[in-house]
Coordinates of C-alpha atoms and ligand atoms in Angstrom, one line a residue:
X23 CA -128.7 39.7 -102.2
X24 CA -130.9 41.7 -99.6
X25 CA -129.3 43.3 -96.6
X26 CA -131.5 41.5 -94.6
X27 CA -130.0 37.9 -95.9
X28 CA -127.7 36.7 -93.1
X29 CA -126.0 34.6 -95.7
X30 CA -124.9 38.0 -97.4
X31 CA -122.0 37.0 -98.5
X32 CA -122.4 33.8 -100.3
X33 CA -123.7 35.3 -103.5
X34 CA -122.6 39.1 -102.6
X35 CA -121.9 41.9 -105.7
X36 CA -118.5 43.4 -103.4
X37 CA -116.8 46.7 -104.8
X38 CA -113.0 47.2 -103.2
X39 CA -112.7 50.8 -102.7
X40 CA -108.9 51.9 -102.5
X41 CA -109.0 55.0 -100.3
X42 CA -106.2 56.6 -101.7
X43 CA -107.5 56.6 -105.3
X44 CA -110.9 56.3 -105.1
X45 CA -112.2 60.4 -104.7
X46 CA -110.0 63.4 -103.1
X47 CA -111.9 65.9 -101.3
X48 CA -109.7 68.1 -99.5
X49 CA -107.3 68.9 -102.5
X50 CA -104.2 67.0 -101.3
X51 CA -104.2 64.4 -104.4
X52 CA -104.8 61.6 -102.0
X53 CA -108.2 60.2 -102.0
X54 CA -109.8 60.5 -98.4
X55 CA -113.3 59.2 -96.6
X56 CA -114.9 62.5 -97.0
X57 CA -114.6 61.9 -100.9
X58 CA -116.1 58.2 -100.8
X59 CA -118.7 60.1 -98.8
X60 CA -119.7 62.2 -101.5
X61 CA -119.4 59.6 -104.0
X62 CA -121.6 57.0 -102.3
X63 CA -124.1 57.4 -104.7
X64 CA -122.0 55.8 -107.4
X65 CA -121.8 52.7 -105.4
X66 CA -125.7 53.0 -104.9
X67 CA -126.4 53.9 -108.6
X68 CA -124.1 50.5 -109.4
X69 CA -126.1 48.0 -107.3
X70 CA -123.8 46.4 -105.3
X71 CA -124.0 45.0 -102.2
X72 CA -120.8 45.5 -100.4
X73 CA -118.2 47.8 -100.1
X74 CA -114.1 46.7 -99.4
X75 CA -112.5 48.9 -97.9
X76 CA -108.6 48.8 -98.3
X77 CA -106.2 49.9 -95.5
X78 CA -107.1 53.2 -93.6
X79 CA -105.9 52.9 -90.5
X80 CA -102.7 55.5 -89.3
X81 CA -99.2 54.2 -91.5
X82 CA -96.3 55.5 -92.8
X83 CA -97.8 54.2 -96.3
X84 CA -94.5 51.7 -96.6
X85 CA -97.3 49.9 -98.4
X86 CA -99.7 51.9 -99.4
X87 CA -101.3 51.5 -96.0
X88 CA -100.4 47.5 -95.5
X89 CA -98.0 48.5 -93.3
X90 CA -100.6 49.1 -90.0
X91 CA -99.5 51.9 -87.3
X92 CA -103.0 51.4 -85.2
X93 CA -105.9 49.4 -86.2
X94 CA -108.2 51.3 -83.7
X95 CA -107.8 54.7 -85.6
X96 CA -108.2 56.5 -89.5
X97 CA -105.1 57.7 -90.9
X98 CA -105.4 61.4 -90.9
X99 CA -104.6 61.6 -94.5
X100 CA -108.2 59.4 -95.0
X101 CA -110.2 61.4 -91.9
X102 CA -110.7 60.4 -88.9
X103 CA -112.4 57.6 -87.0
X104 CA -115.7 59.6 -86.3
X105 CA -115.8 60.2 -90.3
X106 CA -115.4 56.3 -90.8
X107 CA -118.1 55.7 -88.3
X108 CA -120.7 57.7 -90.6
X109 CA -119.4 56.0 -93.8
X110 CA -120.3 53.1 -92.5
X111 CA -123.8 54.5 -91.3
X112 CA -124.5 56.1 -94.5
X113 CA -123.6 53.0 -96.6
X114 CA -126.1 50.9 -94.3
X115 CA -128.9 53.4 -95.3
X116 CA -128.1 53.1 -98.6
X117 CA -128.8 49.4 -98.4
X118 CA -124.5 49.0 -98.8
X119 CA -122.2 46.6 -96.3
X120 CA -118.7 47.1 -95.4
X121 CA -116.3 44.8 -95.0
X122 CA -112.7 46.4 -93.0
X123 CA -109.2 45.3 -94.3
X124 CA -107.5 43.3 -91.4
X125 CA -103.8 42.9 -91.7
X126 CA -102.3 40.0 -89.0
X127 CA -99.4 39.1 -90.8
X128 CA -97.3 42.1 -90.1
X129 CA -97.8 45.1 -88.7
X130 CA -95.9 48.8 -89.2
X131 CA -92.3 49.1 -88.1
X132 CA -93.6 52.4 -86.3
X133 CA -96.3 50.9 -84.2
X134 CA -95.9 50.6 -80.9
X135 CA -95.3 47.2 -80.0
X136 CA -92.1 47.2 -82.1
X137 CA -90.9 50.6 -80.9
X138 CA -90.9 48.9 -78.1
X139 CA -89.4 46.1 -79.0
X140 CA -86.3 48.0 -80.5
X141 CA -85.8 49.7 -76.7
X142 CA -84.4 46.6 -75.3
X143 CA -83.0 43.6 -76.1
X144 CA -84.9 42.5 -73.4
X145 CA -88.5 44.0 -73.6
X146 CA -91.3 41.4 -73.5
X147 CA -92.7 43.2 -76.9
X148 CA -89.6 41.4 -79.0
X149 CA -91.8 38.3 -78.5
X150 CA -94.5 39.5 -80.3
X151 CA -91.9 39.3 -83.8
X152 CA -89.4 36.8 -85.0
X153 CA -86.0 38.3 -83.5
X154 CA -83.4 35.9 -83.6
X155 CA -80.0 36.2 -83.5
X156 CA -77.6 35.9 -87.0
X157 CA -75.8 33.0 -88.2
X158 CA -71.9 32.6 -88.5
X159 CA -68.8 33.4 -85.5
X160 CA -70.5 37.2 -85.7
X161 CA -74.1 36.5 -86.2
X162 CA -73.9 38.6 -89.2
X163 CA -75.3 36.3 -91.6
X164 CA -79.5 36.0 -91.7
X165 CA -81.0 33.4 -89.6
X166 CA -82.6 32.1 -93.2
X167 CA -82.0 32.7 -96.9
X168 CA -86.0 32.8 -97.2
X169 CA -86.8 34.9 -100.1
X170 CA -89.5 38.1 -99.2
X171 CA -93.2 38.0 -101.3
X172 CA -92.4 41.1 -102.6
X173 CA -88.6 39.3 -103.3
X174 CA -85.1 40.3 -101.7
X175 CA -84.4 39.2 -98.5
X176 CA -86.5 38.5 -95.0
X177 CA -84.6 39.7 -92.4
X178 CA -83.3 43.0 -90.7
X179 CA -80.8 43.2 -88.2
X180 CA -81.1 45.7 -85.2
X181 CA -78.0 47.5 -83.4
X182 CA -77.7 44.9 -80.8
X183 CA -77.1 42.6 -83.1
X184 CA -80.1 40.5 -83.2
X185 CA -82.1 40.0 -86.6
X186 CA -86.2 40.7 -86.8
X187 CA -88.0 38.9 -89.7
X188 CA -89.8 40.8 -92.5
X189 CA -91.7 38.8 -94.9
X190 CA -92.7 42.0 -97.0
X191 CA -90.7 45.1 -96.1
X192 CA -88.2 46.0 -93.4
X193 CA -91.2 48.3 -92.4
X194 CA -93.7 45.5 -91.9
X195 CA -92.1 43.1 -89.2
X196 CA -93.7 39.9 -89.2
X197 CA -96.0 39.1 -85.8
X198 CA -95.6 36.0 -84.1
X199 CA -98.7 34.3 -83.8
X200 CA -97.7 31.4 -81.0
X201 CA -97.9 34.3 -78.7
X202 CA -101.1 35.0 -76.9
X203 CA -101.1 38.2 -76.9
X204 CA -101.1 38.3 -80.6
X205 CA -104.1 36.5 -80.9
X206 CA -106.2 38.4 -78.0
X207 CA -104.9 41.9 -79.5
X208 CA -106.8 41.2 -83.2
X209 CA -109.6 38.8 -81.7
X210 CA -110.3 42.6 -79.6
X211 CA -109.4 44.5 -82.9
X212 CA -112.3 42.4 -85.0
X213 CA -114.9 43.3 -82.0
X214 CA -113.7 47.1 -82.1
X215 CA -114.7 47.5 -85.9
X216 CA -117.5 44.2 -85.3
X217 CA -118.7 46.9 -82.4
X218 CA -118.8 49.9 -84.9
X219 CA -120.9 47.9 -87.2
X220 CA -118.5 46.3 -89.9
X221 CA -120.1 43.7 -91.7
X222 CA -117.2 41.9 -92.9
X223 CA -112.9 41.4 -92.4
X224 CA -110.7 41.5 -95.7
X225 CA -107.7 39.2 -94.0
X226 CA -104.5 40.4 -95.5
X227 CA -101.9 37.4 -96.6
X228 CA -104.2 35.0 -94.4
X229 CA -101.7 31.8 -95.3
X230 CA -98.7 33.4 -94.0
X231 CA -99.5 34.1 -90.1
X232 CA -97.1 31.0 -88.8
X233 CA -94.0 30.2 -89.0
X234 CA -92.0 26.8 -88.7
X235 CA -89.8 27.9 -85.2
X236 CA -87.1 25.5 -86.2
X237 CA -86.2 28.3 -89.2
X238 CA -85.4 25.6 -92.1
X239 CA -84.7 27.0 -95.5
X240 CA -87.7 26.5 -98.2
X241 CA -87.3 23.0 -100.1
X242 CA -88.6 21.5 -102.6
X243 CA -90.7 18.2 -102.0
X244 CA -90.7 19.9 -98.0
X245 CA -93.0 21.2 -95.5
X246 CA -92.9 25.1 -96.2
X247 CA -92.0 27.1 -93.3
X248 CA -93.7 29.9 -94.0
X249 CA -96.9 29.4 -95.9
X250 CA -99.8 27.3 -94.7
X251 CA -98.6 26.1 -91.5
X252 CA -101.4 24.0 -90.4
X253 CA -101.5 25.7 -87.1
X254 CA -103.2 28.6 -88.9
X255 CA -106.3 27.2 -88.9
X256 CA -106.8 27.6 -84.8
X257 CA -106.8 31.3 -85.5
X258 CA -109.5 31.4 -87.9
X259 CA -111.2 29.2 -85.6
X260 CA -110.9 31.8 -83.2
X261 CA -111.8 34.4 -85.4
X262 CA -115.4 32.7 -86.6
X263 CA -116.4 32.3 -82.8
X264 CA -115.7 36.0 -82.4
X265 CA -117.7 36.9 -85.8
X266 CA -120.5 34.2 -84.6
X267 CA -121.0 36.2 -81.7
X268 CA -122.3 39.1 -83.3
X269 CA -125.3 37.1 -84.6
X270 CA -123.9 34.8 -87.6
X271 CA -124.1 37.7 -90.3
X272 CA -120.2 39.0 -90.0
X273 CA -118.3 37.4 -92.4
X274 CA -114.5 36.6 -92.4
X275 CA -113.0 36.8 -96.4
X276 CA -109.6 35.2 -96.5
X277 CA -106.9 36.6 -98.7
X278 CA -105.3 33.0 -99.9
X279 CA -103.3 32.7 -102.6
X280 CA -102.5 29.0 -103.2
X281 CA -102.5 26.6 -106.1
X282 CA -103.6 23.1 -103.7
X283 CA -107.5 23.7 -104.3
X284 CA -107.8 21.2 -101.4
X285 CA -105.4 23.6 -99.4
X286 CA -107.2 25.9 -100.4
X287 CA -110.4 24.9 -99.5
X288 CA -109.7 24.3 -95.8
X289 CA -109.7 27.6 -94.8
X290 CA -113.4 27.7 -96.2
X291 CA -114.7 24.5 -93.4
X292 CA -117.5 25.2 -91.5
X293 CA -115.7 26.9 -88.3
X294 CA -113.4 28.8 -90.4
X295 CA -113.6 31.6 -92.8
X296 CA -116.5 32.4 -94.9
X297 CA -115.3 32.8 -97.9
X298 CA -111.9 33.8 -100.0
X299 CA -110.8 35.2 -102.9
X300 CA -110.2 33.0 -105.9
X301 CA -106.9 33.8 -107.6
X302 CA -106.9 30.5 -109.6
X303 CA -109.6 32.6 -112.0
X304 CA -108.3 35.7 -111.9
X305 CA -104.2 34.4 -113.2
X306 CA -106.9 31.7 -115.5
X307 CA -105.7 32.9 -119.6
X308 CA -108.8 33.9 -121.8
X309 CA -108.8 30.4 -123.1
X310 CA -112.8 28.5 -123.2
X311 CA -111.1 25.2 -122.2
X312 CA -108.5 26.5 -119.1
X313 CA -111.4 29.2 -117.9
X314 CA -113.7 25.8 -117.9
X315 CA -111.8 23.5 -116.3
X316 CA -110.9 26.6 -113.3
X317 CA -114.4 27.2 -112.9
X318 CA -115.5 23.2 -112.6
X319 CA -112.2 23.2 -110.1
X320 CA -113.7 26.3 -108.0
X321 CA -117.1 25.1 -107.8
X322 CA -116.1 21.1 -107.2
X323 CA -113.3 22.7 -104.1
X324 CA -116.2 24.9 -102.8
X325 CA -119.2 22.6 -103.0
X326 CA -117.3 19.8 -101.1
X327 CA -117.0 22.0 -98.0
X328 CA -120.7 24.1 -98.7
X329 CA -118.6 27.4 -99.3
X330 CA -120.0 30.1 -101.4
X331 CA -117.2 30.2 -104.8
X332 CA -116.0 33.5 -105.2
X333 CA -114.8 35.1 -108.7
X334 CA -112.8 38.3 -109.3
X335 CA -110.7 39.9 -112.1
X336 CA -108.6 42.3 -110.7
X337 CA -107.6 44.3 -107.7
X338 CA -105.2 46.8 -106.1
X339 CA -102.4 43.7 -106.4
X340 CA -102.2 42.8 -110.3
X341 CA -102.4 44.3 -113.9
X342 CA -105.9 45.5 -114.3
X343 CA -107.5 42.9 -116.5
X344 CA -108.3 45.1 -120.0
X345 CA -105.4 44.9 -120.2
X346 CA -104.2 41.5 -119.3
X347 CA -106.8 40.4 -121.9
X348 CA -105.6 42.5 -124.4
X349 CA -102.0 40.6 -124.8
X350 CA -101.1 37.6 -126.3
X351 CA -100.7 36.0 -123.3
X352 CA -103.4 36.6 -121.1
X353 CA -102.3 35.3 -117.6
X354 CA -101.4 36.9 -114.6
X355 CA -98.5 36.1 -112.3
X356 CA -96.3 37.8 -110.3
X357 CA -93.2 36.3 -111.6
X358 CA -94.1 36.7 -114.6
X359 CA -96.0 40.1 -115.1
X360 CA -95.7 40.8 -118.6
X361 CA -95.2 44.2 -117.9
X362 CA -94.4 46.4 -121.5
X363 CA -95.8 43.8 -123.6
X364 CA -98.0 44.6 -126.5
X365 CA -101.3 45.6 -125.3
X366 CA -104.8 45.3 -127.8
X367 CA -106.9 47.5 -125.6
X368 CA -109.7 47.4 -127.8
X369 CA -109.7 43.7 -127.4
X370 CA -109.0 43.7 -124.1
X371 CA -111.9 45.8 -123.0
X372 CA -114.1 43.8 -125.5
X373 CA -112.9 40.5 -123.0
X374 CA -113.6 42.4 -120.2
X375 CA -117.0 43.1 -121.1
X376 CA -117.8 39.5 -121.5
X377 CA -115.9 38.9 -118.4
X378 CA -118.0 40.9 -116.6
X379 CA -121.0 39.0 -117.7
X380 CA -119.4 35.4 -117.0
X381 CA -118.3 36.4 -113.6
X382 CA -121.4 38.3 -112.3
X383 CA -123.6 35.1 -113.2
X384 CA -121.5 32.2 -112.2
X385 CA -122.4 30.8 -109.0
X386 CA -121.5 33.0 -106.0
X387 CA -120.0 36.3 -104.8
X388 CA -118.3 38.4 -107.4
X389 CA -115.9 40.9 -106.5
X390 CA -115.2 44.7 -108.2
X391 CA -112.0 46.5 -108.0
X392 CA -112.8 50.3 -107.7
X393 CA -112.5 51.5 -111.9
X394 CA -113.0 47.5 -113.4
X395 CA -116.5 49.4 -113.8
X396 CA -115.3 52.4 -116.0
X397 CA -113.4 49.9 -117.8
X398 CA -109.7 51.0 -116.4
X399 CA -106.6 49.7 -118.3
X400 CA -103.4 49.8 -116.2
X401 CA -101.5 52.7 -116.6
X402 CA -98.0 51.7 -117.6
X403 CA -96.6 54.9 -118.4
X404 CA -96.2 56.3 -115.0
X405 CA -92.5 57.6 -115.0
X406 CA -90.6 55.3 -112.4
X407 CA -89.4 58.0 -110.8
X408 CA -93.3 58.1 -109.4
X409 CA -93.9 55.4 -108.2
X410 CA -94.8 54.6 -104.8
X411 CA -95.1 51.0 -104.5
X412 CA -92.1 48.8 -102.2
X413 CA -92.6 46.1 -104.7
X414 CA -90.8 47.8 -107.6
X415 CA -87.6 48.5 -106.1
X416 CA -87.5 44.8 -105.0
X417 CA -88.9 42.9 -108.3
X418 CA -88.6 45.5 -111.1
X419 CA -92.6 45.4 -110.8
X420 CA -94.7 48.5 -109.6
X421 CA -98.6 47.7 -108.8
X422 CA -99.1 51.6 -109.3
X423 CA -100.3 51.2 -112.5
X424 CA -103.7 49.5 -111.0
X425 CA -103.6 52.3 -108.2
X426 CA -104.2 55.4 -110.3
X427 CA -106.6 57.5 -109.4
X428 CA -110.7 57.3 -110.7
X429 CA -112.3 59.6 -113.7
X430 CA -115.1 60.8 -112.5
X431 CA -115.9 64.2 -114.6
X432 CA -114.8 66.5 -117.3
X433 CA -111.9 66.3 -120.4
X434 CA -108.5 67.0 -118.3
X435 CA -106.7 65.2 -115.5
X436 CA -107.4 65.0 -112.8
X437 CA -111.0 64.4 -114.2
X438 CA -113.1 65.5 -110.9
X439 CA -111.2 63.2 -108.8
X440 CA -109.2 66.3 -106.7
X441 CA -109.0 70.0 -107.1
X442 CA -105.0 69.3 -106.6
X443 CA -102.9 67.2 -108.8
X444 CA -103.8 63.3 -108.2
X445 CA -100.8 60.9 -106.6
X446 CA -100.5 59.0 -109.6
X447 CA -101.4 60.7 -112.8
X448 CA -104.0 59.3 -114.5
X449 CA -103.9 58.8 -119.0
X450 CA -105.6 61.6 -121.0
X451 CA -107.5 59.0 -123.0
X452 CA -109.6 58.7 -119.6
X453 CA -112.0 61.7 -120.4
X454 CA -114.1 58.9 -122.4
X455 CA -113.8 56.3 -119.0
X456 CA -115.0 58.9 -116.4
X457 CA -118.5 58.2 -114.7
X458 CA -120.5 61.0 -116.4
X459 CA -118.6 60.3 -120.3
X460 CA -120.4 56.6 -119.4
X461 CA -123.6 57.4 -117.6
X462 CA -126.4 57.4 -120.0
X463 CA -124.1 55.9 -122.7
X464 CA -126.1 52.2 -123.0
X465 CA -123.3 50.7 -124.9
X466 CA -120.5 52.2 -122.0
X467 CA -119.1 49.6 -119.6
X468 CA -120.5 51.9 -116.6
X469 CA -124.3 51.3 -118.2
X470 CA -123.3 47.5 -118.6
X471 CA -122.2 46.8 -115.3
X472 CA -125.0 48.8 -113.7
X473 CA -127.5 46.4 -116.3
X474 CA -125.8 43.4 -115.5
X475 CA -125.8 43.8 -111.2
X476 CA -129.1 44.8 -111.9
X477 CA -130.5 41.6 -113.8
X478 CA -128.5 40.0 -111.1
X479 CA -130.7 41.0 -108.1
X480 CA -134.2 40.1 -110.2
X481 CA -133.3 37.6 -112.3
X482 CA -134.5 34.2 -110.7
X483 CA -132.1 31.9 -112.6
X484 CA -129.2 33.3 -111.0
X485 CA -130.6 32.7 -107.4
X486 CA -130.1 29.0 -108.2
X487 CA -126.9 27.4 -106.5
X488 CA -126.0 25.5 -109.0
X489 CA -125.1 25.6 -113.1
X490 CA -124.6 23.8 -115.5
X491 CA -123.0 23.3 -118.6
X492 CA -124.5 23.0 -122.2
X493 CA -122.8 22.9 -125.6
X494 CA -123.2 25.8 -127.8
X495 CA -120.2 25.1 -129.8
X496 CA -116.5 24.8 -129.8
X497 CA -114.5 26.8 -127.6
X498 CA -117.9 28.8 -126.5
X499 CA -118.1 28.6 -122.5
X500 CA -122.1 28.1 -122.0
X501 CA -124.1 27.4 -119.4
X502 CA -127.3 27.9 -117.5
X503 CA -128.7 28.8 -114.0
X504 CA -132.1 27.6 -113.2
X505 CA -134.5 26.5 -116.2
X506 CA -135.0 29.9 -117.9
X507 CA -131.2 31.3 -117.7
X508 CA -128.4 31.0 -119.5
X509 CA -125.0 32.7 -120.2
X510 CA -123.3 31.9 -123.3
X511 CA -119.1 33.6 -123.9
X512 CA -117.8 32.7 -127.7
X513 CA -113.9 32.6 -126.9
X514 CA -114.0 31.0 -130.4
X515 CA -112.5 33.1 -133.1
X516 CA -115.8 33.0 -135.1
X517 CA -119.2 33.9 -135.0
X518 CA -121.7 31.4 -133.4
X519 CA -125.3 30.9 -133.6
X520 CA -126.7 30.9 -130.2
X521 CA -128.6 28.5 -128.3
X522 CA -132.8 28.5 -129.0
X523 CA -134.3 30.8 -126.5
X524 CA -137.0 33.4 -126.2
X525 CA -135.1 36.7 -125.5
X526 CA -131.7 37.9 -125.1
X527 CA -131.2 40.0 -121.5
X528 CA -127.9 41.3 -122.1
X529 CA -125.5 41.8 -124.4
X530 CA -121.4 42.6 -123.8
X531 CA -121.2 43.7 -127.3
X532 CA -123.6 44.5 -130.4
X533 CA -124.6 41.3 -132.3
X534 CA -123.4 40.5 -135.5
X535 CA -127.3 39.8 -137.2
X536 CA -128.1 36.8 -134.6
X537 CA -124.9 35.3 -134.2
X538 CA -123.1 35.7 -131.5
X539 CA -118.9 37.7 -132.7
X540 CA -115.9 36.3 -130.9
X541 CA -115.0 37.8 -127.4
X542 CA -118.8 38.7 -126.4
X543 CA -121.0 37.3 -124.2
X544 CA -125.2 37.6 -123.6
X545 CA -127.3 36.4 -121.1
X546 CA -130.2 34.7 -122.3
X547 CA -134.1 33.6 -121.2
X548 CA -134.7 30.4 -122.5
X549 CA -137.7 28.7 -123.7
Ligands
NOJ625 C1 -101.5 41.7 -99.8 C2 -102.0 43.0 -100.1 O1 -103.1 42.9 -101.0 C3 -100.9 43.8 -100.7 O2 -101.3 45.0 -101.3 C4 -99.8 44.0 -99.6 O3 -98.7 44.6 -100.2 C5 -99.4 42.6 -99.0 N1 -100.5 41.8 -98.7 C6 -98.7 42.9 -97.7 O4 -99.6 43.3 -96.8

């Protein structure tokens, strides 16, 4: 957990910053580079080791920045290039890595390759994409009924007639990647941010890169021909060597959603990526014998191939997780988002306290998203009429309400975080969530988190590969790391005596006498 460790990212405290909402400082609304300047110190004052950056590159913001116009340049609403260059300095001094959001799947309907490609029917560039010509006596039918991640359908026709496929929006044309000039265009884009000292690649939609040329429809019980194409892996065989060249301490973190943990885990072999995000725990319910069983099938997946485990709640994607934890049902999925449900946010946040504890001392990296920290619940009373996000005109489902802008000072939006009016406003019941309302406050979630990554770095026990269980009671999730360490979460609806030990670390939530209340967790030295 040094920044000298070469291994950085196998047991790595990583913060996602999402430009646009993480600090304003020019007054548009938007957050920019020269605001995550200024607020470097929160990252510093937190403890982690790592920053995320989401997209900035130049877009039209399709996708909030997914949808990549150049992946050599800042988009000017962010800063420029010479401005991302120093934040990436300034984070090194302050002891801070940065990993770079790489997206290979797609890239912006106004970059140049597929302006060029819509010239001519006949320009080399259409090879770079899927164009293909309709189906039916006009060719006015889609090549494919495939069904789009964000839903709707996959394919665009141009005026001559042909069709280009989109797998997200009609803004974000799919690349093909059995062309070689795919593949040598981003192994050169990982050495130009590798060259400007980048640490680390985010890899957007990482399963989705190939496609099956033969176009057959998706069927059940048959090879998908989108999704995990096994010819995938020869990129991210390609990538390592180019991230191996810069001395083995570049790391390549795969965005892989996919419920075959042995799928899964072999994008994580040796000469492949270093690590990826585990949404098996983050869609897991706040239930001791479903959150046991994911974390036995993380760590059995990940051991098998020697791959650090990786455990995170939330992100710019999905329904920030106070709140998630504060319904009845306490899952995440996309097709089924719960949106409008009942929300407990009381109990919620208490979950997320403990949470916070169970993920930052289970065996590997944990990830932040930007606000988990100030203990953010989605915002889901953003009129519709502002949001921003492509996926709510397709699936009735806005992500917006995870996007909204950070607290940072004062009683009134937009709480220190622009002198303009933020992009997404942010709820009044915030002024007790911004960074100064927390700091100092030891029972905040700010003061818990900075405790808990803290502990983390000293605390010897958590060093240790490995854990391993012990029984502290019906439905209580307990375990230690080392000889002397041990996390214990009561998901039971009772109070619980805790295990003998000799002091109690950390608390999510005040005791009730010795025992131990329902939805809480502590860290303990043991005997
Ligand atoms: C995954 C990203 O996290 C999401 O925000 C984006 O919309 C899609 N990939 C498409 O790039």
């Amino acid at each position: 957990m040094s920044h000298q460790d070469s291994q950085w990212w196998r047991d790595a405290v990583i913060y996602q910053v999402y430009p646009r909402s993480y600090a304003d400082a020019d007054g548009d609304g938007v957050g920019d580079i020269a605001g995550i300047r200024a607020h470097l110190g929160h990252l510093a004052d937190l403890g982690v080791d790592a920053i995320w950056m989401s997209p900035w590159y130049p877009s039209p913001m399709a996708d909030a920045g997914y949808d990549v116009a150049d992946f050599r340049d800042i988009d000017p609403a962010f800063g420029t290039l010479a401005e991302a260059e120093a934040l990436v300095e300034e984070a090194h001094a302050a002891g801070i890595r940065m990993i770079v959001d790489i997206v290979p799947n797609h890239i912006s309907s106004e970059h140049p390759w597929f302006k060029a490609a819509l010239a001519s029917p006949d320009a080399p560039e259409r090879d770079y994409f899927w164009f293909r010509p309709g189906r039916g006596p006009n060719g006015d039918e889609m090549p494919t009924d495939w069904v789009g991640e964000f839903g709707g359908t996959t394919w665009t026709r141009v005026p001559d007639g042909q069709w280009y496929l989109h797998l997200f929006t009609p803004e974000q044309p799919d690349l093909n990647w059995d062309h070689p000039d795919v593949r040598a265009e981003f192994e050169s884009i990982l050495r130009f941010w590798f060259d400007r000292g980048v640490d680390g690649i985010r890899i957007d939609s990482a399963a989705l890169l190939l496609k099956d040329e033969s176009l057959p429809e998706v069927r059940d019980g048959e090879p998908h021909p989108f999704h995990d194409l096994d010819g995938v892996h020869d990129v991210y065989r390609a990538w390592r060597r180019v991230a191996d060249e810069y001395g083995g301490d570049r790391a390549l973190i795969g965005e892989v959603w996919m419920p075959e943990v042995e799928r899964f885990a072999n994008y994580l072999r040796p000469d492949e990526l270093h690590a990826a995000f585990n949404f098996d725990f983050l869609g897991c319910a706040w239930d001791p014998a479903l959150m046991r069983e994911c974390v036995d099938r993380t760590l059995h997946a990940h051991k098998a191939i020697g791959a650090p485990a990786t455990w995170v709640l939330s992100n710019h994607d999905v329904t920030r997780h106070v709140t998630r934890y504060g319904r009845q049902d306490t899952t995440f999925s996309f097709d089924n988002n719960l949106d409008g449900t009942p929300v407990d946010l009381e109990l919620g946040t208490r979950r997320a306290r403990a949470a916070a504890l169970l993920s930052l001392s289970l065996p590997g990296a944990t990830y932040i998203y930007q606000g988990e920290e100030l203990g953010l619940w989605e915002n889901e009373n953003i009129p519709p009429e502002q949001y921003q996000d492509p996926m709510w005109g397709r699936r009735g489902h806005s992500r917006d309400g995870c996007r909204v802008p950070l607290p940072w000072t004062g009683d009134t939006e937009p709480f220190g975080f622009t002198t303009g009016s933020p992009w997404l406003p942010q709820p009044a019941e915030w002024k007790d969530r911004t960074v100064q309302a927390q700091t100092g406050d030891p029972s905040s979630m700010l003061e818990l988190y900075r405790s808990a990554i803290a502990r983390r770095r000293t605390e010897e026990g958590l060093h240790q590969p490995a854990m391993s269980w012990i029984d502290a009671g019906e439905n209580v999730l307990a375990y230690t790391r080392g000889d002397r360490f041990a996390c214990v979460v009561n998901m039971s609806g009772a109070p619980i005596a805790l295990p003998d030990h000799e002091s109690l670390l950390l608390a999510s939530g005040p005791l009730d006498g010795d025992r131990l209340p329902p939805d809480t967790a502590v860290w303990l030295r043991l005997l």
